[in-house]
XYZ file of C-alpha atoms in Angstrom:
195
model
C 63.086 -28.858 -29.404
C 61.053 -27.953 -32.412
C 58.227 -29.942 -30.897
C 58.660 -28.048 -27.706
C 58.525 -24.703 -29.522
C 55.397 -25.802 -31.380
C 53.848 -26.911 -28.081
C 54.646 -23.567 -26.433
C 53.178 -21.794 -29.376
C 49.979 -23.841 -29.106
C 49.766 -23.164 -25.362
C 50.045 -19.457 -26.005
C 47.253 -19.648 -28.558
C 45.020 -21.837 -26.342
C 43.160 -18.881 -24.746
C 42.449 -17.490 -28.215
C 41.158 -20.862 -29.370
C 38.944 -21.220 -26.279
C 37.592 -17.688 -26.786
C 36.901 -18.474 -30.457
C 35.037 -21.636 -29.451
C 32.929 -19.681 -26.906
C 32.137 -17.027 -29.515
C 31.253 -19.745 -32.007
C 28.843 -21.352 -29.511
C 27.332 -17.951 -28.720
C 26.894 -17.169 -32.434
C 25.299 -20.595 -32.984
C 22.793 -19.784 -30.193
C 22.018 -16.377 -31.698
C 21.599 -17.949 -35.143
C 19.117 -20.536 -33.728
C 17.198 -17.730 -31.998
C 17.093 -15.670 -35.206
C 15.902 -18.726 -37.199
C 13.100 -19.250 -34.655
C 12.079 -15.587 -34.914
C 12.205 -15.803 -38.700
C 9.992 -18.910 -38.631
C 7.511 -17.096 -36.389
C 7.449 -14.061 -38.691
C 6.951 -16.294 -41.731
C 3.984 -17.942 -39.970
C 2.540 -14.484 -39.328
C 2.838 -13.630 -43.006
C 0.736 -16.641 -43.863
C 0.891 -19.974 -45.629
C 3.287 -20.305 -48.540
C 5.965 -18.006 -47.162
C 9.483 -19.342 -46.644
C 12.995 -17.875 -46.652
C 13.349 -18.170 -50.415
C 10.036 -16.415 -51.204
C 10.891 -13.744 -48.660
C 14.283 -13.105 -50.278
C 12.653 -12.996 -53.711
C 10.050 -10.467 -52.607
C 11.243 -6.867 -52.897
C 9.982 -5.005 -49.844
C 10.359 -1.256 -49.679
C 10.149 0.892 -46.588
C 6.729 2.151 -47.726
C 5.439 -1.377 -48.079
C 6.737 -2.219 -44.633
C 4.880 0.763 -43.193
C 1.730 -0.299 -45.047
C 2.031 -3.810 -43.620
C 2.624 -2.423 -40.111
C -0.377 -0.094 -40.451
C -2.501 -2.982 -41.697
C -1.462 -5.112 -38.716
C -2.263 -2.281 -36.312
C -5.690 -1.821 -37.899
C -6.301 -5.562 -37.741
C -5.330 -5.583 -34.059
C -7.572 -2.576 -33.340
C -10.453 -4.206 -35.212
C -9.933 -7.433 -33.291
C -10.013 -5.524 -30.001
C -13.140 -3.641 -31.065
C -14.770 -6.898 -32.162
C -13.953 -8.487 -28.815
C -15.304 -5.438 -26.947
C -18.519 -5.416 -28.969
C -18.935 -9.155 -28.498
C -18.538 -8.739 -24.732
C -21.086 -5.887 -24.730
C -23.481 -7.993 -26.804
C -23.140 -10.911 -24.410
C -23.792 -8.584 -21.465
C -26.851 -7.136 -23.208
C -28.188 -10.630 -23.942
C -27.591 -11.572 -20.298
C -29.404 -8.435 -19.064
C -32.279 -9.158 -21.475
C -32.573 -12.714 -20.147
C -32.520 -11.425 -16.568
C -35.243 -8.885 -17.422
C -37.366 -11.621 -19.009
C -36.874 -13.807 -15.936
C -37.879 -10.916 -13.668
C -40.924 -10.215 -15.842
C -41.972 -13.887 -15.759
C -41.452 -13.980 -12.000
C -43.467 -10.779 -11.502
C -46.281 -12.140 -13.692
C -46.291 -15.385 -11.704
C -46.332 -13.465 -8.412
C -49.187 -11.267 -9.671
C -51.179 -14.300 -10.762
C -50.502 -15.985 -7.429
C -51.617 -12.852 -5.581
C -54.807 -12.672 -7.681
C -55.571 -16.320 -6.960
C -54.910 -15.847 -3.250
C -57.099 -12.742 -3.274
C -59.872 -14.570 -5.120
C -59.737 -17.414 -2.595
C -59.628 -15.046 0.365
C -62.304 -12.642 -0.916
C -64.596 -14.559 -3.261
C -66.520 -12.177 -5.463
C -69.583 -13.081 -7.511
C -68.573 -13.749 -11.075
C -71.906 -12.739 -12.631
C -72.134 -8.944 -12.567
C -75.697 -9.041 -14.017
C -77.190 -10.789 -10.979
C -75.040 -8.990 -8.423
C -76.709 -5.902 -6.947
C -74.063 -5.242 -4.300
C -71.483 -4.063 -6.796
C -69.248 -6.934 -5.774
C -69.019 -8.155 -9.354
C -66.739 -5.297 -10.324
C -62.987 -5.469 -10.215
C -61.794 -6.342 -6.692
C -58.942 -3.851 -6.965
C -61.373 -1.014 -7.678
C -63.562 -2.185 -4.812
C -60.594 -2.146 -2.493
C -59.750 1.350 -3.654
C -63.332 2.468 -2.967
C -63.226 0.799 0.463
C -59.938 2.569 1.164
C -61.431 5.944 0.179
C -64.476 5.271 2.362
C -62.227 4.259 5.240
C -60.130 7.427 4.853
C -63.302 9.528 4.792
C -64.595 7.732 7.915
C -61.300 8.426 9.709
C -61.484 12.103 8.716
C -65.068 12.368 9.971
C -64.129 10.537 13.200
C -61.303 13.033 13.747
C -63.687 15.935 13.136
C -66.244 14.463 15.548
C -63.539 14.014 18.193
C -62.485 17.618 17.682
C -66.099 18.831 17.984
C -66.538 16.778 21.198
C -63.350 18.273 22.557
C -64.534 21.799 21.751
C -67.909 21.104 23.366
C -66.121 19.877 26.478
C -63.979 23.015 26.484
C -67.083 25.183 26.112
C -68.858 23.352 28.989
C -65.836 23.843 31.226
C -65.666 27.487 30.262
C -69.413 27.951 30.944
C -68.974 26.243 34.314
C -66.122 28.586 35.157
C -68.262 31.556 34.163
C -71.149 30.315 36.400
C -68.788 29.948 39.336
C -67.304 33.339 38.745
C -70.774 34.830 38.445
C -71.815 33.079 41.587
C -68.906 34.576 43.526
C -69.643 37.992 42.181
C -73.299 37.754 43.077
C -72.934 36.448 46.681
C -75.188 37.881 49.284
C -73.423 40.191 51.638
C -73.590 39.947 55.386
C -76.465 42.438 55.438
C -78.456 40.193 53.115
C -77.994 42.303 50.050
C -76.886 40.871 46.829
C -73.879 42.658 45.690
C -72.572 42.690 42.123
C -69.058 43.926 41.630
C -67.661 44.394 38.275
């Protein structure tokens, strides 16, 4: 019977024992998590830091704030450094692109000059050239363009003058006809002018 009473007593305490075991497992898990966090924080502090050196180091609230401020400044400086590095890389890239464009434009210009020289060969010796063809082909083209524009302007003026002359001839013809009608001989053979 004493064994039975002891057994009943153990059965009554079984839920408490199970709860204690669960709490113990939970606390073990929390302790492992805290140890991992502590190890990570010690790594952040740098080489040579362990639990013993941390316990031995007196840290005041002011020092903690200084450390936090230092970390924030370090993080801000790292961000600024990364931003400036990215801007620098973009600037270098844009500079390379501009150089490539400049080289390409120079090559296209040279190609155009060679094509122009092959298409419109100009005398190379300006001393023996009396036609003016030895001067810069671009300037010659500009002069030709000006001459062509002047020719077009004069052509337009000549067309306008011809049109006015035609208008004047038609007007004179109309005046002759009108004059002729006004000056018709009458039935009695008299010339009659009516105004």
